[in-house]
Amino acid sequence: MKMIPVSTVVEAVRKMCMEANYFLCDDVRAAIECARGRESSPIGRDILKDLIKNADVAKEEEIPICQDTGMAVFFVRLGQEVQIEGGLLTDAINEGVRRGYSDGYLRKSVLSDPIRRENTGDNTPAVIHYEMIQGDRLEITFAPKGFGSENMSALKMLKPSDGLEGVKQFVLDTVRAAGSNPCPPIVVGVGIGGTMEKCACLAKYALTRNLGEKNPDPFYAQIEEELLAKINALGIGPQGFGGDTTALAVHVETFATHIAGLPCAVNINCHVTRHKKVVL
Amino acid sequence: MNITLPFTDEIISQLHAGDRITISGTLYTARDAAHKRMTQQLCGGASLPFDPKGQTIYYAGPCPAKPGHVIGSCGPTTSGRMDAYTPALLDLGLKAMVGKGQRSKEVVDAMVRNHCVYLGAIGGAGALYSKCITSMEVIAYEDLGPESVKKLTVKDMPLTVIIDCRGNNLYDLAAK
């Protein structure tokens, strides 16, 4: 058994909250720079240049890239040979969020109740997805989610007869309807299969993958490539002002499903697409 | 074009969808909860935290300021969520809105009726915009935290005209 004290988790999460919000990930920066070289619209090129400039200011001053520092979403993979010492893992993660958002001057955007709408004041509770794994590692992936893009996401229970074409159409329809709202260029997470809630989780998890990494299955890697080309042919462009760069990447994640179903979820991320992983 | 606020009808007439401008002067932040509360106050016959006549609203909920900073990151939020509340404010004299994303037909109609302009800030460029803000004062609804109404002074804030006073829309033009 490997012991990990809750204090280690709290500190790791506190640090991740700040770093994920201050520093644009290298893979995302590279994708924006690469898109800037290809973009044919002058205003689109200007916007992409400003996004890089914005990331530079954020890094230099250690302030958030975007004011929507998100609802704190975590994917936690806990090795079966790990014992968390001194408290609950969920409490430790929430305490890390509380400290990170306070110490880091990040915006507190979380309401305790969706209808009565009162701000909790510390950006908790976090949304945490757990998975048990072999070994003695504790992996924590943090992907704070802004709601400009979250609001433009969608899920549909397609019929098996809709097939792959139905999936592609749903992805394109969702991105077209989102238009300028999710702050393009976007990253598109697509979940296919599972049950309704599993499908939504797949789409969210797809957004934690590094840009430039393809689905390991060549069949889905090819679909990712095709969808990206079709999305960029929509002409929405950076900020919706027109251009070739509507999306930086499309990531597809799949799971087994039922004989009667073909669930499909599309989770959209903005161009900041924050994702950070630590292993304890 | 460099514009000093408040907007005049003459300046608004000169703006066309797609123009890139900078603005300097006073604007007010208000987003979801503040709009809801302002609308409730209007319905109840109370006065608003600021007189919208001739003014500009920035749909934004900034991060807290670090010590020594005027304000934290302060980019635009999605304007469409304020559509339900906006025509009433335009009819009261609000001249300009700064945000991102499409507006409803009702908002565009009210803009044309009242000779107003909708300006786009770059979504996700909150750090850059914080550098254009030279003063910040919370003037109402402090209990709403990031959603309170703030009076901002900005200098050379870079924006794009999305919908002009004739109803021309950059998003629709770009899609063609």
Tab-separated table of C-alpha atoms in Angstrom:
chain	number	residue	atom	x	y	z
A	1	MET	CA	0.000	0.000	0.000
A	2	LYS	CA	1.205	3.465	-0.874
A	3	MET	CA	0.025	6.216	1.445
A	4	ILE	CA	-0.802	9.658	0.029
A	5	PRO	CA	-1.750	12.279	2.626
A	6	VAL	CA	-4.695	14.532	1.791
A	7	SER	CA	-2.415	17.553	2.230
A	8	THR	CA	-0.431	16.410	-0.836
A	9	VAL	CA	-3.641	16.231	-2.877
A	10	VAL	CA	-4.833	19.647	-1.664
A	11	GLU	CA	-1.555	21.318	-2.606
A	12	ALA	CA	-1.340	19.593	-6.005
A	13	VAL	CA	-4.892	20.656	-6.880
A	14	ARG	CA	-4.366	24.214	-5.618
A	15	LYS	CA	-1.340	24.584	-7.877
A	16	MET	CA	-3.071	23.005	-10.891
A	17	CYS	CA	-6.012	25.403	-10.639
A	18	MET	CA	-3.722	28.385	-10.961
A	19	GLU	CA	-1.337	26.984	-13.571
A	20	ALA	CA	-4.096	25.676	-15.844
A	21	ASN	CA	-5.716	29.111	-15.861
A	22	TYR	CA	-2.532	31.215	-16.261
A	23	PHE	CA	-0.529	29.237	-18.788
A	24	LEU	CA	-1.861	28.285	-22.215
A	25	CYS	CA	-0.921	24.627	-22.831
A	26	ASP	CA	1.982	24.166	-25.261
A	27	ASP	CA	-0.077	21.916	-27.559
A	28	VAL	CA	-2.862	24.521	-27.817
A	29	ARG	CA	-0.434	27.346	-28.452
A	30	ALA	CA	1.251	25.320	-31.211
A	31	ALA	CA	-2.141	24.586	-32.802
A	32	ILE	CA	-3.130	28.287	-32.792
A	33	GLU	CA	0.229	29.307	-34.272
A	34	CYS	CA	-0.050	26.637	-36.941
A	35	ALA	CA	-3.616	27.759	-37.796
A	36	ARG	CA	-2.445	31.353	-38.075
A	37	GLY	CA	-0.058	30.338	-40.838
A	38	ARG	CA	-2.882	28.678	-42.797
A	39	GLU	CA	-5.715	31.157	-42.163
A	40	SER	CA	-6.773	33.002	-45.323
A	41	SER	CA	-8.955	35.666	-43.661
A	42	PRO	CA	-7.000	38.797	-42.636
A	43	ILE	CA	-9.301	39.490	-39.653
A	44	GLY	CA	-9.011	35.804	-38.709
A	45	ARG	CA	-5.211	36.026	-38.736
A	46	ASP	CA	-5.396	39.163	-36.567
A	47	ILE	CA	-7.611	37.414	-34.020
A	48	LEU	CA	-5.258	34.405	-33.828
A	49	LYS	CA	-2.341	36.786	-33.320
A	50	ASP	CA	-4.237	38.528	-30.491
A	51	LEU	CA	-4.926	35.161	-28.848
A	52	ILE	CA	-1.183	34.435	-28.728
A	53	LYS	CA	-0.553	37.946	-27.406
A	54	ASN	CA	-3.237	37.392	-24.765
A	55	ALA	CA	-1.563	34.140	-23.680
A	56	ASP	CA	1.775	35.966	-23.390
A	57	VAL	CA	0.266	38.685	-21.156
A	58	ALA	CA	-1.450	36.056	-18.984
A	59	LYS	CA	1.786	34.098	-18.563
A	60	GLU	CA	3.913	37.129	-17.824
A	61	GLU	CA	1.533	38.616	-15.260
A	62	GLU	CA	0.257	35.285	-13.943
A	63	ILE	CA	-3.366	36.230	-14.509
A	64	PRO	CA	-6.062	34.050	-16.107
A	65	ILE	CA	-5.996	33.678	-19.894
A	66	CYS	CA	-9.795	34.057	-19.800
A	67	GLN	CA	-11.972	35.510	-17.025
A	68	ASP	CA	-14.217	32.450	-17.166
A	69	THR	CA	-11.937	30.266	-15.091
A	70	GLY	CA	-14.619	27.639	-15.291
A	71	MET	CA	-16.343	25.026	-13.238
A	72	ALA	CA	-13.619	22.714	-11.925
A	73	VAL	CA	-13.820	19.342	-13.689
A	74	PHE	CA	-11.520	16.474	-12.700
A	75	PHE	CA	-10.822	13.019	-14.064
A	76	VAL	CA	-9.222	11.037	-11.259
A	77	ARG	CA	-7.641	7.604	-11.782
A	78	LEU	CA	-6.903	5.999	-8.449
A	79	GLY	CA	-4.612	2.989	-8.189
A	80	GLN	CA	-6.032	0.181	-6.051
A	81	GLU	CA	-2.780	0.081	-4.069
A	82	VAL	CA	-3.106	3.706	-2.962
A	83	GLN	CA	-4.523	4.684	0.382
A	84	ILE	CA	-5.542	8.292	0.933
A	85	GLU	CA	-4.525	9.280	4.439
A	86	GLY	CA	-6.244	11.795	6.686
A	87	GLY	CA	-9.591	12.376	5.022
A	88	LEU	CA	-11.790	11.939	1.977
A	89	LEU	CA	-10.251	12.321	-1.489
A	90	THR	CA	-13.279	14.314	-2.689
A	91	ASP	CA	-12.935	16.737	0.230
A	92	ALA	CA	-9.223	17.146	-0.505
A	93	ILE	CA	-9.889	17.983	-4.149
A	94	ASN	CA	-12.564	20.510	-3.204
A	95	GLU	CA	-10.223	22.089	-0.640
A	96	GLY	CA	-7.565	22.403	-3.352
A	97	VAL	CA	-10.097	24.129	-5.619
A	98	ARG	CA	-11.145	26.457	-2.786
A	99	ARG	CA	-7.529	27.490	-2.134
A	100	GLY	CA	-6.477	27.640	-5.776
A	101	TYR	CA	-9.361	29.872	-6.836
A	102	SER	CA	-8.895	32.134	-3.821
A	103	ASP	CA	-5.067	32.348	-3.756
A	104	GLY	CA	-4.919	32.609	-7.551
A	105	TYR	CA	-7.473	35.442	-7.889
A	106	LEU	CA	-9.572	33.248	-10.162
A	107	ARG	CA	-13.261	33.957	-10.750
A	108	LYS	CA	-15.759	32.095	-8.600
A	109	SER	CA	-18.462	31.070	-11.047
A	110	VAL	CA	-20.269	28.269	-9.217
A	111	LEU	CA	-23.818	28.489	-7.846
A	112	SER	CA	-24.993	26.146	-5.092
A	113	ASP	CA	-28.341	25.531	-6.790
A	114	PRO	CA	-29.318	25.784	-10.462
A	115	ILE	CA	-32.708	27.417	-9.815
A	116	ARG	CA	-32.147	29.438	-6.643
A	117	ARG	CA	-28.740	30.585	-7.983
A	118	GLU	CA	-26.547	31.629	-5.089
A	119	ASN	CA	-22.792	31.840	-5.611
A	120	THR	CA	-20.862	29.501	-3.280
A	121	GLY	CA	-18.050	32.063	-3.225
A	122	ASP	CA	-15.194	29.562	-3.576
A	123	ASN	CA	-15.884	27.821	-6.908
A	124	THR	CA	-16.757	24.536	-5.192
A	125	PRO	CA	-18.079	21.939	-5.544
A	126	ALA	CA	-15.962	20.475	-8.321
A	127	VAL	CA	-17.284	17.887	-10.781
A	128	ILE	CA	-15.149	14.779	-10.219
A	129	HIS	CA	-15.124	11.590	-12.311
A	130	TYR	CA	-13.381	8.636	-10.632
A	131	GLU	CA	-11.906	5.517	-12.127
A	132	MET	CA	-10.105	2.696	-10.316
A	133	ILE	CA	-6.887	1.488	-11.932
A	134	GLN	CA	-4.159	-1.013	-11.120
A	135	GLY	CA	-1.008	-0.018	-9.284
A	136	ASP	CA	0.000	2.688	-6.839
A	137	ARG	CA	-0.516	5.833	-8.872
A	138	LEU	CA	-2.992	8.632	-8.332
A	139	GLU	CA	-3.554	10.521	-11.589
A	140	ILE	CA	-5.467	13.787	-11.472
A	141	THR	CA	-6.478	15.535	-14.694
A	142	PHE	CA	-7.947	19.019	-14.319
A	143	ALA	CA	-9.984	20.589	-17.112
A	144	PRO	CA	-11.778	23.749	-15.899
A	145	LYS	CA	-14.821	24.292	-18.114
A	146	GLY	CA	-16.035	27.687	-19.251
A	147	PHE	CA	-19.724	27.872	-20.007
A	148	GLY	CA	-19.664	29.963	-23.183
A	149	SER	CA	-18.655	26.741	-24.888
A	150	GLU	CA	-20.349	24.322	-22.472
A	151	ASN	CA	-23.722	25.921	-23.278
A	152	MET	CA	-23.290	25.097	-26.972
A	153	SER	CA	-22.765	21.373	-26.357
A	154	ALA	CA	-25.417	18.757	-27.129
A	155	LEU	CA	-26.319	15.091	-26.809
A	156	LYS	CA	-28.559	13.009	-29.020
A	157	MET	CA	-29.744	9.438	-28.756
A	158	LEU	CA	-29.403	8.515	-32.447
A	159	LYS	CA	-30.982	5.412	-33.938
A	160	PRO	CA	-28.642	2.591	-35.012
A	161	SER	CA	-29.968	3.142	-38.541
A	162	ASP	CA	-28.594	6.714	-38.452
A	163	GLY	CA	-25.126	5.144	-38.437
A	164	LEU	CA	-21.842	6.953	-38.948
A	165	GLU	CA	-23.469	9.480	-41.295
A	166	GLY	CA	-25.942	10.407	-38.555
A	167	VAL	CA	-23.085	10.931	-36.109
A	168	LYS	CA	-21.187	13.179	-38.535
A	169	GLN	CA	-24.327	15.192	-39.304
A	170	PHE	CA	-25.073	15.713	-35.609
A	171	VAL	CA	-21.522	16.941	-34.944
A	172	LEU	CA	-21.676	19.382	-37.864
A	173	ASP	CA	-25.169	20.612	-36.941
A	174	THR	CA	-24.058	21.239	-33.342
A	175	VAL	CA	-20.959	23.187	-34.387
A	176	ARG	CA	-22.928	25.207	-36.968
A	177	ALA	CA	-25.601	26.107	-34.420
A	178	ALA	CA	-22.908	27.119	-31.899
A	179	GLY	CA	-21.505	29.646	-34.381
A	180	SER	CA	-19.576	32.429	-32.694
A	181	ASN	CA	-20.819	31.739	-29.149
A	182	PRO	CA	-18.197	29.213	-27.928
A	183	CYS	CA	-15.245	31.509	-28.837
A	184	PRO	CA	-13.888	29.782	-31.945
A	185	PRO	CA	-11.434	28.372	-32.845
A	186	ILE	CA	-12.899	25.540	-30.809
A	187	VAL	CA	-11.905	22.022	-29.833
A	188	VAL	CA	-14.660	19.468	-30.366
A	189	GLY	CA	-14.993	16.448	-28.066
A	190	VAL	CA	-17.227	13.725	-29.479
A	191	GLY	CA	-18.492	10.789	-27.436
A	192	ILE	CA	-20.038	7.858	-29.302
A	193	GLY	CA	-21.656	4.883	-27.589
A	194	GLY	CA	-22.194	3.814	-23.984
A	195	THR	CA	-25.348	4.939	-22.212
A	196	MET	CA	-26.574	8.530	-22.125
A	197	GLU	CA	-24.378	9.618	-19.182
A	198	LYS	CA	-21.375	7.557	-20.282
A	199	CYS	CA	-21.551	9.194	-23.707
A	200	ALA	CA	-21.488	12.695	-22.192
A	201	CYS	CA	-18.458	11.725	-20.069
A	202	LEU	CA	-16.660	10.398	-23.156
A	203	ALA	CA	-17.150	13.720	-24.944
A	204	LYS	CA	-15.821	15.601	-21.923
A	205	TYR	CA	-12.873	13.237	-21.530
A	206	ALA	CA	-12.030	13.690	-25.231
A	207	LEU	CA	-11.281	17.347	-24.453
A	208	THR	CA	-8.450	16.373	-22.082
A	209	ARG	CA	-6.433	14.764	-24.874
A	210	ASN	CA	-3.438	16.749	-26.137
A	211	LEU	CA	-4.049	18.505	-29.454
A	212	GLY	CA	-2.203	16.662	-32.188
A	213	GLU	CA	-2.830	13.227	-30.648
A	214	LYS	CA	-5.177	11.129	-32.738
A	215	ASN	CA	-7.546	8.368	-31.656
A	216	PRO	CA	-5.358	5.202	-31.514
A	217	ASP	CA	-7.881	3.356	-33.716
A	218	PRO	CA	-7.117	4.352	-37.353
A	219	PHE	CA	-10.846	4.065	-38.185
A	220	TYR	CA	-11.719	6.816	-35.682
A	221	ALA	CA	-8.537	8.799	-36.384
A	222	GLN	CA	-9.726	9.093	-39.977
A	223	ILE	CA	-13.187	10.222	-38.814
A	224	GLU	CA	-11.570	12.885	-36.591
A	225	GLU	CA	-9.637	14.166	-39.580
A	226	GLU	CA	-12.698	14.205	-41.843
A	227	LEU	CA	-14.850	15.996	-39.258
A	228	LEU	CA	-12.147	18.625	-38.664
A	229	ALA	CA	-11.949	19.353	-42.405
A	230	LYS	CA	-15.751	19.600	-42.689
A	231	ILE	CA	-16.022	21.869	-39.626
A	232	ASN	CA	-13.328	24.170	-40.974
A	233	ALA	CA	-15.154	24.299	-44.302
A	234	LEU	CA	-18.195	25.814	-42.503
A	235	GLY	CA	-16.456	29.205	-42.694
A	236	ILE	CA	-17.333	30.327	-39.135
A	237	GLY	CA	-13.679	31.218	-38.499
A	238	PRO	CA	-11.933	32.784	-35.485
A	239	GLN	CA	-14.575	34.481	-33.279
A	240	GLY	CA	-17.179	33.797	-35.968
A	241	PHE	CA	-15.833	36.638	-38.123
A	242	GLY	CA	-15.264	34.240	-41.039
A	243	GLY	CA	-12.253	32.150	-42.027
A	244	ASP	CA	-10.773	28.667	-42.260
A	245	THR	CA	-10.043	28.125	-38.569
A	246	THR	CA	-13.303	27.174	-36.862
A	247	ALA	CA	-11.800	24.241	-34.930
A	248	LEU	CA	-8.267	23.346	-33.860
A	249	ALA	CA	-9.057	19.664	-33.340
A	250	VAL	CA	-11.775	17.021	-33.171
A	251	HIS	CA	-11.300	14.224	-30.640
A	252	VAL	CA	-13.522	11.142	-30.739
A	253	GLU	CA	-13.862	8.732	-27.795
A	254	THR	CA	-16.013	5.612	-27.963
A	255	PHE	CA	-17.432	2.894	-25.711
A	256	ALA	CA	-19.476	-0.282	-26.154
A	257	THR	CA	-23.200	0.346	-26.517
A	258	HIS	CA	-26.603	-1.372	-26.560
A	259	ILE	CA	-28.105	-3.168	-29.583
A	260	ALA	CA	-30.900	-0.570	-29.686
A	261	GLY	CA	-28.796	2.564	-29.397
A	262	LEU	CA	-26.283	4.971	-30.868
A	263	PRO	CA	-25.737	7.768	-28.334
A	264	CYS	CA	-23.678	10.729	-29.529
A	265	ALA	CA	-22.482	13.674	-27.426
A	266	VAL	CA	-20.682	16.781	-28.632
A	267	ASN	CA	-18.823	18.783	-25.992
A	268	ILE	CA	-17.326	22.030	-27.249
A	269	ASN	CA	-14.297	23.785	-25.780
A	270	CYS	CA	-13.058	27.282	-26.566
A	271	HIS	CA	-9.558	28.000	-27.880
A	272	VAL	CA	-8.142	28.124	-24.333
A	273	THR	CA	-9.020	24.420	-23.858
A	274	ARG	CA	-7.317	24.059	-20.466
A	275	HIS	CA	-6.144	20.615	-19.434
A	276	LYS	CA	-3.479	19.643	-16.953
A	277	LYS	CA	-2.448	16.326	-15.443
A	278	VAL	CA	-0.388	15.394	-12.381
A	279	VAL	CA	0.617	11.974	-11.132
A	280	LEU	CA	1.125	11.489	-7.386
B	1	MET	CA	-11.139	54.659	-35.770
B	2	ASN	CA	-10.533	55.846	-32.196
B	3	ILE	CA	-13.727	56.767	-30.385
B	4	THR	CA	-14.132	58.657	-27.134
B	5	LEU	CA	-17.243	57.651	-25.176
B	6	PRO	CA	-20.110	58.370	-24.836
B	7	PHE	CA	-21.275	57.435	-28.335
B	8	THR	CA	-23.087	60.117	-30.317
B	9	ASP	CA	-25.683	59.387	-33.006
B	10	GLU	CA	-23.293	60.877	-35.539
B	11	ILE	CA	-20.446	58.498	-34.648
B	12	ILE	CA	-22.805	55.516	-34.601
B	13	SER	CA	-23.957	56.431	-38.122
B	14	GLN	CA	-20.363	56.189	-39.310
B	15	LEU	CA	-19.848	52.623	-38.023
B	16	HIS	CA	-20.297	49.621	-40.307
B	17	ALA	CA	-20.351	45.897	-39.529
B	18	GLY	CA	-16.768	44.646	-39.787
B	19	ASP	CA	-15.070	47.949	-38.812
B	20	ARG	CA	-12.280	47.598	-36.282
B	21	ILE	CA	-12.267	50.422	-33.741
B	22	THR	CA	-10.856	51.344	-30.343
B	23	ILE	CA	-12.888	53.009	-27.613
B	24	SER	CA	-11.842	55.111	-24.609
B	25	GLY	CA	-14.023	56.344	-21.759
B	26	THR	CA	-16.653	54.981	-19.367
B	27	LEU	CA	-18.645	51.794	-19.679
B	28	TYR	CA	-20.628	49.619	-17.287
B	29	THR	CA	-20.392	45.846	-16.778
B	30	ALA	CA	-23.600	43.863	-16.411
B	31	ARG	CA	-24.317	40.208	-17.133
B	32	ASP	CA	-27.004	37.610	-16.395
B	33	ALA	CA	-27.954	38.222	-12.758
B	34	ALA	CA	-27.485	42.015	-12.983
B	35	HIS	CA	-29.752	42.195	-16.046
B	36	LYS	CA	-32.399	40.176	-14.261
B	37	ARG	CA	-32.240	42.443	-11.238
B	38	MET	CA	-32.270	45.653	-13.315
B	39	THR	CA	-35.339	44.391	-15.178
B	40	GLN	CA	-37.085	43.606	-11.883
B	41	GLN	CA	-36.280	47.133	-10.673
B	42	LEU	CA	-37.656	48.647	-13.879
B	43	CYS	CA	-40.860	46.626	-13.554
B	44	GLY	CA	-41.168	47.760	-9.937
B	45	GLY	CA	-40.766	51.393	-10.970
B	46	ALA	CA	-37.367	51.789	-9.245
B	47	SER	CA	-34.408	53.543	-10.849
B	48	LEU	CA	-31.441	51.635	-12.272
B	49	PRO	CA	-27.901	51.668	-10.813
B	50	PHE	CA	-26.934	53.954	-13.711
B	51	ASP	CA	-28.944	55.909	-16.283
B	52	PRO	CA	-28.590	53.877	-19.500
B	53	LYS	CA	-29.228	56.952	-21.685
B	54	GLY	CA	-26.290	57.325	-24.066
B	55	GLN	CA	-24.255	54.655	-22.245
B	56	THR	CA	-22.409	51.474	-23.162
B	57	ILE	CA	-22.792	48.105	-21.403
B	58	TYR	CA	-19.970	45.553	-21.413
B	59	TYR	CA	-21.235	41.990	-20.903
B	60	ALA	CA	-18.458	40.864	-18.600
B	61	GLY	CA	-17.786	39.296	-15.222
B	62	PRO	CA	-14.107	39.876	-14.453
B	63	CYS	CA	-11.728	37.942	-12.222
B	64	PRO	CA	-10.736	39.535	-8.919
B	65	ALA	CA	-7.792	41.952	-9.136
B	66	LYS	CA	-4.414	40.764	-7.932
B	67	PRO	CA	-2.735	43.175	-5.491
B	68	GLY	CA	-1.482	46.176	-7.446
B	69	HIS	CA	-3.805	45.493	-10.397
B	70	VAL	CA	-6.900	47.542	-11.356
B	71	ILE	CA	-8.912	44.450	-12.282
B	72	GLY	CA	-8.444	40.776	-13.153
B	73	SER	CA	-8.957	39.233	-16.583
B	74	CYS	CA	-11.993	40.827	-18.183
B	75	GLY	CA	-13.089	39.490	-21.566
B	76	PRO	CA	-16.640	39.381	-22.943
B	77	THR	CA	-19.314	36.818	-22.106
B	78	THR	CA	-21.959	35.474	-24.535
B	79	SER	CA	-24.367	38.343	-25.251
B	80	GLY	CA	-27.307	36.197	-26.345
B	81	ARG	CA	-28.140	35.350	-22.733
B	82	MET	CA	-29.013	39.018	-22.181
B	83	ASP	CA	-31.316	39.214	-25.238
B	84	ALA	CA	-34.506	38.861	-23.207
B	85	TYR	CA	-33.644	41.958	-21.162
B	86	THR	CA	-32.003	44.112	-23.836
B	87	PRO	CA	-34.800	45.743	-25.919
B	88	ALA	CA	-36.176	47.490	-22.801
B	89	LEU	CA	-32.734	48.976	-22.052
B	90	LEU	CA	-32.282	50.094	-25.669
B	91	ASP	CA	-35.684	51.779	-25.554
B	92	LEU	CA	-34.474	53.645	-22.440
B	93	GLY	CA	-31.551	55.069	-24.405
B	94	LEU	CA	-28.719	52.521	-24.089
B	95	LYS	CA	-26.508	53.214	-27.113
B	96	ALA	CA	-23.969	50.437	-27.326
B	97	MET	CA	-23.269	46.905	-26.125
B	98	VAL	CA	-19.947	45.069	-26.034
B	99	GLY	CA	-19.932	41.267	-25.989
B	100	LYS	CA	-19.604	38.233	-28.224
B	101	GLY	CA	-21.979	36.038	-30.192
B	102	GLN	CA	-25.275	36.407	-32.057
B	103	ARG	CA	-28.211	38.564	-30.944
B	104	SER	CA	-31.911	37.865	-31.368
B	105	LYS	CA	-34.113	39.495	-33.986
B	106	GLU	CA	-35.875	41.428	-31.190
B	107	VAL	CA	-32.550	42.963	-30.117
B	108	VAL	CA	-31.547	43.876	-33.685
B	109	ASP	CA	-34.971	45.437	-34.286
B	110	ALA	CA	-34.627	47.499	-31.093
B	111	MET	CA	-31.103	48.538	-32.171
B	112	VAL	CA	-32.323	49.787	-35.537
B	113	ARG	CA	-35.310	51.520	-33.909
B	114	ASN	CA	-33.043	53.334	-31.436
B	115	HIS	CA	-29.935	53.840	-33.592
B	116	CYS	CA	-27.554	51.637	-31.568
B	117	VAL	CA	-24.446	49.553	-32.163
B	118	TYR	CA	-23.275	46.094	-31.014
B	119	LEU	CA	-19.521	45.666	-30.676
B	120	GLY	CA	-17.503	42.476	-30.387
B	121	ALA	CA	-14.613	41.926	-28.007
B	122	ILE	CA	-12.430	38.849	-28.530
B	123	GLY	CA	-13.837	36.007	-26.439
B	124	GLY	CA	-11.096	34.422	-24.352
B	125	ALA	CA	-8.745	37.413	-24.492
B	126	GLY	CA	-9.482	38.489	-20.921
B	127	ALA	CA	-5.854	39.153	-20.015
B	128	LEU	CA	-5.426	41.576	-22.927
B	129	TYR	CA	-8.610	43.483	-22.115
B	130	SER	CA	-7.613	43.850	-18.458
B	131	LYS	CA	-4.692	45.954	-19.701
B	132	CYS	CA	-7.097	48.458	-21.333
B	133	ILE	CA	-8.951	49.120	-18.076
B	134	THR	CA	-7.583	52.053	-16.089
B	135	SER	CA	-10.179	52.234	-13.290
B	136	MET	CA	-12.874	50.025	-11.795
B	137	GLU	CA	-15.588	50.774	-9.245
B	138	VAL	CA	-18.390	48.464	-8.087
B	139	ILE	CA	-21.519	50.631	-8.228
B	140	ALA	CA	-24.303	48.104	-7.512
B	141	TYR	CA	-25.228	44.535	-6.549
B	142	GLU	CA	-21.981	43.806	-4.728
B	143	ASP	CA	-23.587	40.617	-3.372
B	144	LEU	CA	-23.526	39.179	-6.902
B	145	GLY	CA	-19.721	38.974	-6.796
B	146	PRO	CA	-18.383	38.658	-10.346
B	147	GLU	CA	-21.857	39.651	-11.604
B	148	SER	CA	-21.992	43.015	-9.807
B	149	VAL	CA	-22.383	46.200	-11.866
B	150	LYS	CA	-19.020	47.893	-12.291
B	151	LYS	CA	-18.123	51.260	-13.738
B	152	LEU	CA	-14.992	50.905	-15.866
B	153	THR	CA	-12.745	53.442	-17.513
B	154	VAL	CA	-11.067	52.004	-20.588
B	155	LYS	CA	-8.319	53.291	-22.834
B	156	ASP	CA	-7.941	52.173	-26.451
B	157	MET	CA	-10.027	49.036	-26.044
B	158	PRO	CA	-9.911	47.178	-29.403
B	159	LEU	CA	-13.316	46.063	-30.724
B	160	THR	CA	-15.035	44.998	-33.937
B	161	VAL	CA	-18.433	46.303	-35.066
B	162	ILE	CA	-20.646	43.200	-35.247
B	163	ILE	CA	-24.085	44.755	-35.800
B	164	ASP	CA	-24.370	48.349	-36.985
B	165	CYS	CA	-27.291	50.766	-36.614
B	166	ARG	CA	-28.732	49.643	-39.954
B	167	GLY	CA	-28.916	46.037	-38.765
B	168	ASN	CA	-25.997	44.733	-40.864
B	169	ASN	CA	-24.453	41.754	-39.095
B	170	LEU	CA	-20.787	40.700	-39.434
B	171	TYR	CA	-21.556	37.065	-38.520
B	172	ASP	CA	-24.124	36.826	-41.314
B	173	LEU	CA	-21.805	38.557	-43.774
B	174	ALA	CA	-18.980	36.153	-42.816
B	175	ALA	CA	-21.210	33.118	-43.306
B	176	LYS	CA	-22.001	34.127	-46.913
